[in-house]
Amino acid sequence: MIEVPDDKAGTKVDCPYCGDVNTMPASAGAGTDPAARKHDRAAAAGFPPDSGPETQVMLVRPALVRSRPIRFILVLIIGLTGLVLGLIHLVSAQAVPLWVAVMAALVFVACAGAMAWWWIQSLSAALEVTNKRTVARRGLLSRSTSEVVHDNIRNVQIEQSFWQRVWNVGSIGISSSGQDGIEIQMEHVPQPRRVKEIIDLYRPLD
C-alpha cells in the first residue's frame, strides 16, 4: 500500500518499492478542484453564512430624524418654546398672559402629535435581511409583508436626492427575475448603500 499526501490524490505516482507508475484515487468527498467550490462571500465578510438555517442579518427601520431633519428641528424648537411659555405662565401668570399660555399649550400638543406620528411611521415599517431573503413589513395592528428570495433578485435600486445623500438616507427598491416591477419599496432607509452591499453578499453575482 502506498500512502501519498492529499495534494497527490488523482495524480500518477512512482512506487518507491517496485518503480511502477500508479494513479492515486481521489479521496472520498474531495472535489475535483477546490477553487471550483462556491466561495461564501457573506461568511468571508463576517456575516452569517449563505448556507445553513435562515438567520437574521440586519433589521432596518425608516430613519426618524435624518429623513426630515429641518422639519424635525423646527417642530422640536417650536414645541419646546410652547412648553416653556406654558411653564412660565404656571409660575407667573403676569409674565405670560393666559391666552398666550393657551396658544402655547396648543402648539406644544400639535408638535408632540406630529413627532409621535413620525415615530409611529418609523416603528410600523421594517426591512429585514436574512441570509436567504429580504422581507419588507408594514403596519402595527394590521400587517402586510413582501419578500424576495436573494437567489431571485434581479435588481436593487437606490434613489437619493442631494440632501438625502448628505444625511445618508434614501429609498431602496428590490425586484426579482419573476416580476416586471419593483416588489419591495422602502422609503427613508438609513445607509441604503450599506444595505445593498449586504444583500449583494447573498446574491449569485459570480
N, C-alpha and C. Protein backbone atom coordinates (compact mmCIF):
# COMPACT_ATOMS: atom_id res chain seq x y z
N MET A 1 0.84 -1.18 0.00
CA MET A 1 0.00 0.00 0.00
C MET A 1 0.88 1.24 0.00
N ILE A 2 0.51 2.19 -0.84
CA ILE A 2 1.29 3.43 -0.97
C ILE A 2 0.49 4.57 -0.33
N GLU A 3 1.13 5.32 0.55
CA GLU A 3 0.50 6.49 1.16
C GLU A 3 1.11 7.75 0.54
N VAL A 4 0.23 8.65 0.11
CA VAL A 4 0.67 9.90 -0.52
C VAL A 4 -0.06 11.06 0.14
N PRO A 5 0.49 12.26 0.05
CA PRO A 5 -0.23 13.44 0.58
C PRO A 5 -1.53 13.68 -0.18
N ASP A 6 -2.43 14.46 0.43
CA ASP A 6 -3.73 14.73 -0.19
C ASP A 6 -3.60 15.46 -1.52
N ASP A 7 -2.55 16.31 -1.65
CA ASP A 7 -2.42 17.06 -2.90
C ASP A 7 -1.98 16.17 -4.07
N LYS A 8 -1.58 14.91 -3.78
CA LYS A 8 -1.19 13.98 -4.84
C LYS A 8 -2.35 13.09 -5.29
N ALA A 9 -3.51 13.24 -4.62
CA ALA A 9 -4.67 12.41 -4.99
C ALA A 9 -5.10 12.73 -6.41
N GLY A 10 -5.35 11.67 -7.20
CA GLY A 10 -5.75 11.84 -8.59
C GLY A 10 -4.60 12.00 -9.56
N THR A 11 -3.36 11.91 -9.07
CA THR A 11 -2.19 12.05 -9.95
C THR A 11 -1.44 10.72 -10.02
N LYS A 12 -0.46 10.67 -10.93
CA LYS A 12 0.36 9.47 -11.09
C LYS A 12 1.60 9.58 -10.21
N VAL A 13 1.88 8.49 -9.47
CA VAL A 13 2.99 8.47 -8.53
C VAL A 13 3.80 7.20 -8.75
N ASP A 14 5.13 7.33 -8.72
CA ASP A 14 6.01 6.17 -8.84
C ASP A 14 6.05 5.40 -7.53
N CYS A 15 5.93 4.08 -7.64
CA CYS A 15 6.01 3.24 -6.45
C CYS A 15 7.45 3.22 -5.94
N PRO A 16 7.68 3.55 -4.67
CA PRO A 16 9.05 3.57 -4.15
C PRO A 16 9.66 2.18 -4.01
N TYR A 17 8.84 1.14 -4.12
CA TYR A 17 9.34 -0.22 -3.92
C TYR A 17 9.68 -0.92 -5.23
N CYS A 18 8.74 -0.82 -6.23
CA CYS A 18 8.95 -1.54 -7.48
C CYS A 18 9.17 -0.63 -8.68
N GLY A 19 8.91 0.66 -8.52
CA GLY A 19 9.12 1.59 -9.62
C GLY A 19 7.96 1.73 -10.56
N ASP A 20 6.88 0.97 -10.36
CA ASP A 20 5.71 1.09 -11.23
C ASP A 20 5.04 2.45 -11.04
N VAL A 21 4.36 2.89 -12.11
CA VAL A 21 3.62 4.15 -12.05
C VAL A 21 2.17 3.83 -11.70
N ASN A 22 1.69 4.41 -10.64
CA ASN A 22 0.33 4.15 -10.18
C ASN A 22 -0.46 5.47 -10.12
N THR A 23 -1.74 5.39 -10.46
CA THR A 23 -2.63 6.54 -10.36
C THR A 23 -3.34 6.50 -9.02
N MET A 24 -3.12 7.53 -8.23
CA MET A 24 -3.72 7.57 -6.90
C MET A 24 -5.18 8.02 -7.00
N PRO A 25 -6.12 7.27 -6.42
CA PRO A 25 -7.53 7.68 -6.47
C PRO A 25 -7.78 8.92 -5.62
N ALA A 26 -8.77 9.71 -6.05
CA ALA A 26 -9.14 10.91 -5.28
C ALA A 26 -9.80 10.49 -3.99
N SER A 27 -9.54 11.25 -2.92
CA SER A 27 -10.13 10.91 -1.63
C SER A 27 -11.62 11.14 -1.65
N ALA A 28 -12.34 10.36 -0.88
CA ALA A 28 -13.81 10.45 -0.86
C ALA A 28 -14.24 11.81 -0.35
N GLY A 29 -15.17 12.43 -1.04
CA GLY A 29 -15.71 13.73 -0.63
C GLY A 29 -14.91 14.89 -1.13
N ALA A 30 -13.75 14.64 -1.72
CA ALA A 30 -12.93 15.73 -2.21
C ALA A 30 -13.41 16.15 -3.58
N GLY A 31 -13.43 17.42 -3.85
CA GLY A 31 -13.86 17.94 -5.14
C GLY A 31 -12.74 17.83 -6.15
N THR A 32 -13.08 17.97 -7.38
CA THR A 32 -12.08 17.89 -8.43
C THR A 32 -11.16 19.09 -8.40
N ASP A 33 -11.69 20.22 -7.96
CA ASP A 33 -10.88 21.44 -7.91
C ASP A 33 -11.36 22.29 -6.75
N PRO A 34 -10.55 22.48 -5.69
CA PRO A 34 -11.01 23.28 -4.56
C PRO A 34 -11.42 24.68 -4.97
N ALA A 35 -10.79 25.23 -6.01
CA ALA A 35 -11.14 26.59 -6.43
C ALA A 35 -12.51 26.66 -7.04
N ALA A 36 -13.02 25.49 -7.47
CA ALA A 36 -14.34 25.47 -8.09
C ALA A 36 -15.46 25.48 -7.07
N ARG A 37 -15.13 25.24 -5.81
CA ARG A 37 -16.16 25.27 -4.79
C ARG A 37 -16.70 26.70 -4.63
N LYS A 38 -17.96 26.81 -4.25
CA LYS A 38 -18.60 28.11 -4.11
C LYS A 38 -17.96 28.89 -2.97
N HIS A 39 -17.59 30.12 -3.26
CA HIS A 39 -16.98 30.98 -2.25
C HIS A 39 -18.08 31.73 -1.52
N ASP A 40 -18.17 31.56 -0.22
CA ASP A 40 -19.20 32.22 0.58
C ASP A 40 -18.71 33.63 0.91
N ARG A 41 -19.16 34.60 0.11
CA ARG A 41 -18.72 35.98 0.30
C ARG A 41 -19.25 36.56 1.60
N ALA A 42 -20.44 36.16 2.02
CA ALA A 42 -21.01 36.68 3.26
C ALA A 42 -20.19 36.24 4.47
N ALA A 43 -19.85 34.96 4.52
CA ALA A 43 -19.05 34.45 5.64
C ALA A 43 -17.67 35.09 5.65
N ALA A 44 -17.10 35.31 4.48
CA ALA A 44 -15.79 35.95 4.41
C ALA A 44 -15.83 37.38 4.91
N ALA A 45 -17.00 38.04 4.79
CA ALA A 45 -17.14 39.42 5.24
C ALA A 45 -17.55 39.51 6.71
N GLY A 46 -17.70 38.37 7.37
CA GLY A 46 -18.04 38.37 8.78
C GLY A 46 -19.52 38.30 9.09
N PHE A 47 -20.35 37.98 8.10
CA PHE A 47 -21.79 37.86 8.29
C PHE A 47 -22.18 36.38 8.35
N PRO A 48 -23.43 36.08 8.75
CA PRO A 48 -23.88 34.67 8.75
C PRO A 48 -23.70 34.04 7.38
N PRO A 49 -23.30 32.78 7.32
CA PRO A 49 -23.03 32.14 6.02
C PRO A 49 -24.29 31.99 5.19
N ASP A 50 -24.08 31.90 3.88
CA ASP A 50 -25.20 31.74 2.94
C ASP A 50 -25.90 30.41 3.14
N SER A 51 -25.15 29.38 3.47
CA SER A 51 -25.72 28.05 3.68
C SER A 51 -26.18 27.91 5.13
N GLY A 52 -26.91 26.83 5.40
CA GLY A 52 -27.37 26.59 6.76
C GLY A 52 -28.75 27.17 7.01
N PRO A 53 -29.20 27.14 8.26
CA PRO A 53 -30.55 27.63 8.59
C PRO A 53 -30.66 29.14 8.39
N GLU A 54 -31.89 29.60 8.22
CA GLU A 54 -32.11 31.03 7.99
C GLU A 54 -31.80 31.82 9.25
N THR A 55 -31.02 32.88 9.09
CA THR A 55 -30.58 33.71 10.20
C THR A 55 -30.75 35.18 9.83
N GLN A 56 -31.23 35.96 10.77
CA GLN A 56 -31.38 37.40 10.53
C GLN A 56 -30.01 38.07 10.47
N VAL A 57 -29.79 38.84 9.43
CA VAL A 57 -28.52 39.55 9.26
C VAL A 57 -28.65 40.99 9.75
N MET A 58 -29.73 41.66 9.38
CA MET A 58 -29.95 43.03 9.83
C MET A 58 -31.43 43.36 9.75
N LEU A 59 -31.84 44.33 10.58
CA LEU A 59 -33.21 44.83 10.59
C LEU A 59 -33.13 46.35 10.53
N VAL A 60 -33.72 46.93 9.49
CA VAL A 60 -33.63 48.37 9.25
C VAL A 60 -35.02 48.97 9.30
N ARG A 61 -35.14 50.10 10.01
CA ARG A 61 -36.39 50.86 10.04
C ARG A 61 -36.15 52.24 9.43
N PRO A 62 -37.20 52.86 8.88
CA PRO A 62 -37.04 54.20 8.31
C PRO A 62 -36.47 55.17 9.34
N ALA A 63 -35.56 56.03 8.89
CA ALA A 63 -34.92 56.98 9.78
C ALA A 63 -35.94 57.99 10.29
N LEU A 64 -35.91 58.27 11.59
CA LEU A 64 -36.87 59.20 12.18
C LEU A 64 -36.44 60.65 12.01
N VAL A 65 -35.18 60.94 12.26
CA VAL A 65 -34.69 62.33 12.23
C VAL A 65 -34.07 62.66 10.88
N ARG A 66 -33.20 61.79 10.39
CA ARG A 66 -32.46 62.10 9.16
C ARG A 66 -33.35 62.16 7.93
N SER A 67 -34.53 61.55 7.96
CA SER A 67 -35.42 61.61 6.81
C SER A 67 -36.08 62.97 6.66
N ARG A 68 -36.15 63.75 7.75
CA ARG A 68 -36.77 65.08 7.72
C ARG A 68 -36.06 65.98 8.73
N PRO A 69 -34.77 66.21 8.61
CA PRO A 69 -34.01 66.91 9.65
C PRO A 69 -34.48 68.33 9.92
N ILE A 70 -34.76 69.10 8.86
CA ILE A 70 -35.15 70.50 9.06
C ILE A 70 -36.51 70.58 9.73
N ARG A 71 -37.48 69.82 9.23
CA ARG A 71 -38.81 69.83 9.84
C ARG A 71 -38.76 69.33 11.27
N PHE A 72 -37.95 68.31 11.52
CA PHE A 72 -37.86 67.77 12.88
C PHE A 72 -37.30 68.81 13.84
N ILE A 73 -36.26 69.52 13.42
CA ILE A 73 -35.66 70.53 14.30
C ILE A 73 -36.63 71.68 14.54
N LEU A 74 -37.32 72.14 13.48
CA LEU A 74 -38.28 73.23 13.64
C LEU A 74 -39.42 72.84 14.57
N VAL A 75 -39.97 71.65 14.36
CA VAL A 75 -41.06 71.19 15.23
C VAL A 75 -40.58 71.05 16.67
N LEU A 76 -39.36 70.56 16.85
CA LEU A 76 -38.82 70.41 18.20
C LEU A 76 -38.65 71.76 18.88
N ILE A 77 -38.10 72.75 18.16
CA ILE A 77 -37.90 74.08 18.75
C ILE A 77 -39.23 74.74 19.08
N ILE A 78 -40.18 74.68 18.14
CA ILE A 78 -41.48 75.31 18.37
C ILE A 78 -42.20 74.63 19.53
N GLY A 79 -42.13 73.31 19.59
CA GLY A 79 -42.79 72.60 20.68
C GLY A 79 -42.18 72.93 22.03
N LEU A 80 -40.85 73.00 22.10
CA LEU A 80 -40.19 73.36 23.36
C LEU A 80 -40.51 74.79 23.76
N THR A 81 -40.62 75.68 22.77
CA THR A 81 -40.98 77.07 23.08
C THR A 81 -42.37 77.14 23.69
N GLY A 82 -43.31 76.40 23.10
CA GLY A 82 -44.66 76.37 23.68
C GLY A 82 -44.67 75.80 25.08
N LEU A 83 -43.87 74.78 25.32
CA LEU A 83 -43.80 74.18 26.66
C LEU A 83 -43.23 75.17 27.67
N VAL A 84 -42.18 75.88 27.28
CA VAL A 84 -41.56 76.85 28.19
C VAL A 84 -42.53 77.98 28.53
N LEU A 85 -43.24 78.50 27.52
CA LEU A 85 -44.21 79.56 27.78
C LEU A 85 -45.31 79.09 28.71
N GLY A 86 -45.77 77.86 28.52
CA GLY A 86 -46.79 77.33 29.42
C GLY A 86 -46.29 77.18 30.84
N LEU A 87 -45.06 76.74 31.02
CA LEU A 87 -44.49 76.61 32.36
C LEU A 87 -44.29 77.97 33.02
N ILE A 88 -43.87 78.95 32.22
CA ILE A 88 -43.70 80.30 32.78
C ILE A 88 -45.04 80.85 33.28
N HIS A 89 -46.11 80.59 32.53
CA HIS A 89 -47.43 81.06 32.96
C HIS A 89 -47.83 80.40 34.28
N LEU A 90 -47.48 79.14 34.47
CA LEU A 90 -47.82 78.48 35.72
C LEU A 90 -47.06 79.09 36.89
N VAL A 91 -45.83 79.53 36.64
CA VAL A 91 -45.03 80.14 37.70
C VAL A 91 -45.46 81.57 37.96
N SER A 92 -45.66 82.32 36.87
CA SER A 92 -46.05 83.74 37.00
C SER A 92 -47.07 84.06 35.92
N ALA A 93 -48.32 84.19 36.33
CA ALA A 93 -49.39 84.48 35.38
C ALA A 93 -49.25 85.86 34.77
N GLN A 94 -48.57 86.77 35.46
CA GLN A 94 -48.38 88.12 34.93
C GLN A 94 -47.33 88.16 33.83
N ALA A 95 -46.36 87.28 33.88
CA ALA A 95 -45.30 87.29 32.87
C ALA A 95 -45.82 86.83 31.52
N VAL A 96 -46.68 85.85 31.51
CA VAL A 96 -47.27 85.32 30.28
C VAL A 96 -48.78 85.33 30.43
N PRO A 97 -49.49 86.10 29.59
CA PRO A 97 -50.95 86.14 29.69
C PRO A 97 -51.57 84.76 29.46
N LEU A 98 -52.81 84.63 29.91
CA LEU A 98 -53.50 83.35 29.80
C LEU A 98 -53.68 82.93 28.35
N TRP A 99 -54.07 83.86 27.49
CA TRP A 99 -54.33 83.49 26.10
C TRP A 99 -53.05 83.02 25.40
N VAL A 100 -51.91 83.64 25.79
CA VAL A 100 -50.62 83.21 25.23
C VAL A 100 -50.29 81.80 25.72
N ALA A 101 -50.56 81.53 26.99
CA ALA A 101 -50.28 80.20 27.54
C ALA A 101 -51.16 79.14 26.88
N VAL A 102 -52.43 79.49 26.60
CA VAL A 102 -53.32 78.53 25.94
C VAL A 102 -52.83 78.23 24.53
N MET A 103 -52.45 79.29 23.78
CA MET A 103 -51.93 79.08 22.43
C MET A 103 -50.64 78.26 22.46
N ALA A 104 -49.78 78.55 23.45
CA ALA A 104 -48.53 77.81 23.57
C ALA A 104 -48.79 76.34 23.86
N ALA A 105 -49.80 76.07 24.70
CA ALA A 105 -50.13 74.68 25.02
C ALA A 105 -50.65 73.95 23.79
N LEU A 106 -51.49 74.63 22.99
CA LEU A 106 -52.00 74.01 21.77
C LEU A 106 -50.87 73.73 20.78
N VAL A 107 -49.93 74.67 20.67
CA VAL A 107 -48.79 74.47 19.78
C VAL A 107 -47.95 73.29 20.25
N PHE A 108 -47.74 73.20 21.56
CA PHE A 108 -46.95 72.08 22.10
C PHE A 108 -47.63 70.75 21.81
N VAL A 109 -48.94 70.68 21.99
CA VAL A 109 -49.67 69.44 21.73
C VAL A 109 -49.58 69.06 20.25
N ALA A 110 -49.72 70.07 19.37
CA ALA A 110 -49.63 69.80 17.93
C ALA A 110 -48.25 69.28 17.55
N CYS A 111 -47.20 69.89 18.09
CA CYS A 111 -45.84 69.45 17.78
C CYS A 111 -45.57 68.06 18.34
N ALA A 112 -46.05 67.81 19.55
CA ALA A 112 -45.88 66.47 20.13
C ALA A 112 -46.63 65.43 19.32
N GLY A 113 -47.81 65.79 18.82
CA GLY A 113 -48.56 64.86 17.98
C GLY A 113 -47.85 64.55 16.67
N ALA A 114 -47.24 65.59 16.06
CA ALA A 114 -46.51 65.38 14.81
C ALA A 114 -45.31 64.45 15.02
N MET A 115 -44.57 64.67 16.11
CA MET A 115 -43.41 63.82 16.38
C MET A 115 -43.84 62.39 16.72
N ALA A 116 -44.96 62.26 17.42
CA ALA A 116 -45.46 60.92 17.73
C ALA A 116 -45.88 60.20 16.45
N TRP A 117 -46.49 60.91 15.51
CA TRP A 117 -46.90 60.31 14.24
C TRP A 117 -45.69 59.85 13.44
N TRP A 118 -44.65 60.66 13.41
CA TRP A 118 -43.43 60.26 12.71
C TRP A 118 -42.82 59.02 13.35
N TRP A 119 -42.85 58.96 14.68
CA TRP A 119 -42.29 57.81 15.39
C TRP A 119 -43.08 56.55 15.07
N ILE A 120 -44.41 56.67 15.01
CA ILE A 120 -45.25 55.52 14.68
C ILE A 120 -44.97 55.05 13.25
N GLN A 121 -44.81 56.01 12.33
CA GLN A 121 -44.50 55.64 10.95
C GLN A 121 -43.18 54.88 10.86
N SER A 122 -42.19 55.32 11.63
CA SER A 122 -40.90 54.63 11.62
C SER A 122 -41.01 53.25 12.26
N LEU A 123 -41.82 53.13 13.30
CA LEU A 123 -41.95 51.86 14.01
C LEU A 123 -42.77 50.84 13.23
N SER A 124 -43.67 51.32 12.38
CA SER A 124 -44.59 50.41 11.69
C SER A 124 -44.01 49.84 10.40
N ALA A 125 -42.81 50.22 10.02
CA ALA A 125 -42.19 49.71 8.80
C ALA A 125 -40.81 49.17 9.13
N ALA A 126 -40.44 48.09 8.48
CA ALA A 126 -39.13 47.47 8.71
C ALA A 126 -38.70 46.69 7.48
N LEU A 127 -37.41 46.69 7.27
CA LEU A 127 -36.80 45.90 6.19
C LEU A 127 -35.85 44.90 6.84
N GLU A 128 -36.20 43.62 6.76
CA GLU A 128 -35.41 42.56 7.38
C GLU A 128 -34.62 41.82 6.30
N VAL A 129 -33.33 41.70 6.53
CA VAL A 129 -32.45 40.98 5.62
C VAL A 129 -31.93 39.74 6.35
N THR A 130 -32.21 38.57 5.79
CA THR A 130 -31.67 37.32 6.32
C THR A 130 -30.65 36.77 5.33
N ASN A 131 -30.09 35.63 5.64
CA ASN A 131 -29.15 35.01 4.72
C ASN A 131 -29.84 34.29 3.57
N LYS A 132 -31.18 34.33 3.54
CA LYS A 132 -31.94 33.68 2.47
C LYS A 132 -32.80 34.64 1.66
N ARG A 133 -33.32 35.68 2.30
CA ARG A 133 -34.29 36.55 1.64
C ARG A 133 -34.31 37.93 2.29
N THR A 134 -35.01 38.86 1.63
CA THR A 134 -35.26 40.19 2.16
C THR A 134 -36.77 40.37 2.28
N VAL A 135 -37.22 40.81 3.46
CA VAL A 135 -38.64 40.93 3.76
C VAL A 135 -38.95 42.35 4.18
N ALA A 136 -39.99 42.95 3.57
CA ALA A 136 -40.49 44.27 3.96
C ALA A 136 -41.78 44.08 4.73
N ARG A 137 -41.85 44.68 5.92
CA ARG A 137 -43.04 44.58 6.76
C ARG A 137 -43.59 45.97 7.03
N ARG A 138 -44.91 46.09 6.97
CA ARG A 138 -45.58 47.37 7.23
C ARG A 138 -46.81 47.13 8.10
N GLY A 139 -47.05 48.09 9.01
CA GLY A 139 -48.23 48.03 9.84
C GLY A 139 -47.94 47.62 11.26
N LEU A 140 -48.76 48.13 12.20
CA LEU A 140 -48.68 47.74 13.60
C LEU A 140 -49.84 46.82 13.96
N LEU A 141 -51.07 47.32 13.82
CA LEU A 141 -52.23 46.49 14.11
C LEU A 141 -52.51 45.54 12.95
N SER A 142 -52.63 46.10 11.75
CA SER A 142 -52.72 45.27 10.55
C SER A 142 -51.33 45.18 9.94
N ARG A 143 -51.00 44.05 9.39
CA ARG A 143 -49.63 43.81 8.93
C ARG A 143 -49.64 43.29 7.49
N SER A 144 -48.77 43.85 6.67
CA SER A 144 -48.57 43.36 5.31
C SER A 144 -47.08 43.11 5.10
N THR A 145 -46.75 42.04 4.39
CA THR A 145 -45.36 41.69 4.14
C THR A 145 -45.14 41.42 2.66
N SER A 146 -43.92 41.65 2.23
CA SER A 146 -43.50 41.34 0.87
C SER A 146 -42.05 40.87 0.94
N GLU A 147 -41.73 39.79 0.26
CA GLU A 147 -40.39 39.23 0.36
C GLU A 147 -39.87 38.81 -1.01
N VAL A 148 -38.55 38.81 -1.10
CA VAL A 148 -37.85 38.38 -2.31
C VAL A 148 -36.70 37.48 -1.88
N VAL A 149 -36.62 36.30 -2.46
CA VAL A 149 -35.51 35.39 -2.19
C VAL A 149 -34.25 35.93 -2.87
N HIS A 150 -33.14 35.90 -2.17
CA HIS A 150 -31.91 36.50 -2.69
C HIS A 150 -31.45 35.88 -4.00
N ASP A 151 -31.67 34.60 -4.17
CA ASP A 151 -31.26 33.94 -5.42
C ASP A 151 -32.05 34.44 -6.62
N ASN A 152 -33.22 35.05 -6.38
CA ASN A 152 -34.06 35.52 -7.47
C ASN A 152 -33.98 37.03 -7.70
N ILE A 153 -33.17 37.73 -6.91
CA ILE A 153 -33.10 39.19 -7.05
C ILE A 153 -32.44 39.55 -8.37
N ARG A 154 -33.13 40.39 -9.12
CA ARG A 154 -32.61 40.86 -10.40
C ARG A 154 -31.95 42.22 -10.29
N ASN A 155 -32.54 43.10 -9.46
CA ASN A 155 -32.04 44.47 -9.39
C ASN A 155 -32.33 45.05 -8.01
N VAL A 156 -31.37 45.81 -7.50
CA VAL A 156 -31.54 46.57 -6.26
C VAL A 156 -31.33 48.03 -6.61
N GLN A 157 -32.38 48.82 -6.51
CA GLN A 157 -32.36 50.21 -6.95
C GLN A 157 -32.34 51.14 -5.75
N ILE A 158 -31.46 52.14 -5.79
CA ILE A 158 -31.34 53.14 -4.72
C ILE A 158 -31.57 54.52 -5.31
N GLU A 159 -32.40 55.31 -4.66
CA GLU A 159 -32.66 56.68 -5.08
C GLU A 159 -32.39 57.62 -3.91
N GLN A 160 -31.59 58.66 -4.18
CA GLN A 160 -31.24 59.64 -3.16
C GLN A 160 -31.20 61.03 -3.78
N SER A 161 -31.84 61.99 -3.12
CA SER A 161 -31.68 63.38 -3.52
C SER A 161 -30.36 63.90 -2.96
N PHE A 162 -30.05 65.16 -3.27
CA PHE A 162 -28.80 65.72 -2.77
C PHE A 162 -28.76 65.72 -1.25
N TRP A 163 -29.84 66.21 -0.63
CA TRP A 163 -29.86 66.28 0.83
C TRP A 163 -29.94 64.90 1.45
N GLN A 164 -30.56 63.96 0.78
CA GLN A 164 -30.57 62.60 1.30
C GLN A 164 -29.18 61.98 1.28
N ARG A 165 -28.39 62.33 0.29
CA ARG A 165 -27.01 61.86 0.27
C ARG A 165 -26.21 62.48 1.40
N VAL A 166 -26.50 63.76 1.71
CA VAL A 166 -25.81 64.42 2.82
C VAL A 166 -26.13 63.72 4.14
N TRP A 167 -27.40 63.36 4.33
CA TRP A 167 -27.83 62.73 5.57
C TRP A 167 -27.77 61.20 5.50
N ASN A 168 -27.31 60.66 4.38
CA ASN A 168 -27.11 59.22 4.21
C ASN A 168 -28.40 58.43 4.43
N VAL A 169 -29.47 58.88 3.77
CA VAL A 169 -30.73 58.14 3.73
C VAL A 169 -31.19 58.07 2.28
N GLY A 170 -32.19 57.26 2.02
CA GLY A 170 -32.71 57.16 0.66
C GLY A 170 -33.74 56.06 0.56
N SER A 171 -34.26 55.87 -0.62
CA SER A 171 -35.24 54.81 -0.86
C SER A 171 -34.55 53.64 -1.57
N ILE A 172 -35.00 52.44 -1.26
CA ILE A 172 -34.42 51.25 -1.86
C ILE A 172 -35.55 50.40 -2.44
N GLY A 173 -35.36 49.95 -3.66
CA GLY A 173 -36.33 49.11 -4.34
C GLY A 173 -35.69 47.82 -4.81
N ILE A 174 -36.38 46.71 -4.65
CA ILE A 174 -35.86 45.38 -5.00
C ILE A 174 -36.84 44.70 -5.93
N SER A 175 -36.33 44.19 -7.04
CA SER A 175 -37.16 43.45 -7.99
C SER A 175 -36.53 42.09 -8.23
N SER A 176 -37.37 41.11 -8.57
CA SER A 176 -36.89 39.75 -8.81
C SER A 176 -37.03 39.41 -10.28
N SER A 177 -36.44 38.29 -10.65
CA SER A 177 -36.46 37.87 -12.05
C SER A 177 -37.84 37.41 -12.49
N GLY A 178 -38.72 37.08 -11.56
CA GLY A 178 -40.03 36.59 -11.92
C GLY A 178 -41.10 37.66 -12.02
N GLN A 179 -40.74 38.93 -11.73
CA GLN A 179 -41.71 40.02 -11.76
C GLN A 179 -41.18 41.15 -12.63
N ASP A 180 -42.13 41.93 -13.19
CA ASP A 180 -41.74 43.05 -14.04
C ASP A 180 -41.38 44.29 -13.24
N GLY A 181 -42.17 44.59 -12.19
CA GLY A 181 -41.95 45.80 -11.42
C GLY A 181 -41.17 45.54 -10.14
N ILE A 182 -41.09 46.60 -9.32
CA ILE A 182 -40.40 46.52 -8.04
C ILE A 182 -41.32 45.87 -7.01
N GLU A 183 -40.84 44.84 -6.35
CA GLU A 183 -41.65 44.11 -5.38
C GLU A 183 -41.52 44.69 -3.97
N ILE A 184 -40.34 45.17 -3.63
CA ILE A 184 -40.12 45.75 -2.30
C ILE A 184 -39.66 47.19 -2.47
N GLN A 185 -40.37 48.11 -1.83
CA GLN A 185 -40.02 49.53 -1.89
C GLN A 185 -40.08 50.08 -0.46
N MET A 186 -38.98 50.67 0.00
CA MET A 186 -38.91 51.22 1.34
C MET A 186 -38.30 52.62 1.27
N GLU A 187 -38.98 53.59 1.88
CA GLU A 187 -38.52 54.97 1.89
C GLU A 187 -37.74 55.27 3.17
N HIS A 188 -36.91 56.31 3.10
CA HIS A 188 -36.19 56.84 4.26
C HIS A 188 -35.31 55.77 4.93
N VAL A 189 -34.68 54.93 4.14
CA VAL A 189 -33.82 53.88 4.68
C VAL A 189 -32.46 54.47 5.05
N PRO A 190 -31.99 54.30 6.29
CA PRO A 190 -30.66 54.79 6.64
C PRO A 190 -29.58 53.91 6.01
N GLN A 191 -28.52 54.54 5.53
CA GLN A 191 -27.40 53.84 4.90
C GLN A 191 -27.88 52.86 3.83
N PRO A 192 -28.59 53.34 2.81
CA PRO A 192 -29.14 52.42 1.81
C PRO A 192 -28.07 51.65 1.04
N ARG A 193 -26.94 52.28 0.78
CA ARG A 193 -25.88 51.58 0.04
C ARG A 193 -25.27 50.45 0.87
N ARG A 194 -25.20 50.66 2.17
CA ARG A 194 -24.72 49.60 3.04
C ARG A 194 -25.69 48.42 3.03
N VAL A 195 -26.98 48.72 3.02
CA VAL A 195 -27.98 47.65 2.94
C VAL A 195 -27.83 46.88 1.64
N LYS A 196 -27.62 47.60 0.54
CA LYS A 196 -27.44 46.94 -0.76
C LYS A 196 -26.19 46.07 -0.76
N GLU A 197 -25.11 46.55 -0.16
CA GLU A 197 -23.88 45.76 -0.13
C GLU A 197 -24.09 44.44 0.62
N ILE A 198 -24.85 44.48 1.70
CA ILE A 198 -25.10 43.25 2.46
C ILE A 198 -25.99 42.30 1.67
N ILE A 199 -27.01 42.84 1.00
CA ILE A 199 -27.87 41.99 0.17
C ILE A 199 -27.06 41.36 -0.96
N ASP A 200 -26.16 42.13 -1.55
CA ASP A 200 -25.34 41.61 -2.65
C ASP A 200 -24.46 40.45 -2.22
N LEU A 201 -24.10 40.39 -0.94
CA LEU A 201 -23.27 39.29 -0.46
C LEU A 201 -23.99 37.94 -0.59
N TYR A 202 -25.30 37.97 -0.59
CA TYR A 202 -26.08 36.73 -0.67
C TYR A 202 -26.70 36.52 -2.04
N ARG A 203 -26.42 37.41 -2.99
CA ARG A 203 -26.93 37.23 -4.35
C ARG A 203 -25.93 36.44 -5.19
N PRO A 204 -26.39 35.63 -6.13
CA PRO A 204 -25.48 34.88 -7.01
C PRO A 204 -24.92 35.79 -8.09
N LEU A 205 -23.94 36.62 -7.72
CA LEU A 205 -23.37 37.57 -8.68
C LEU A 205 -22.22 36.97 -9.47
N ASP A 206 -21.65 35.87 -9.00
CA ASP A 206 -20.49 35.28 -9.68
C ASP A 206 -20.89 34.58 -10.97
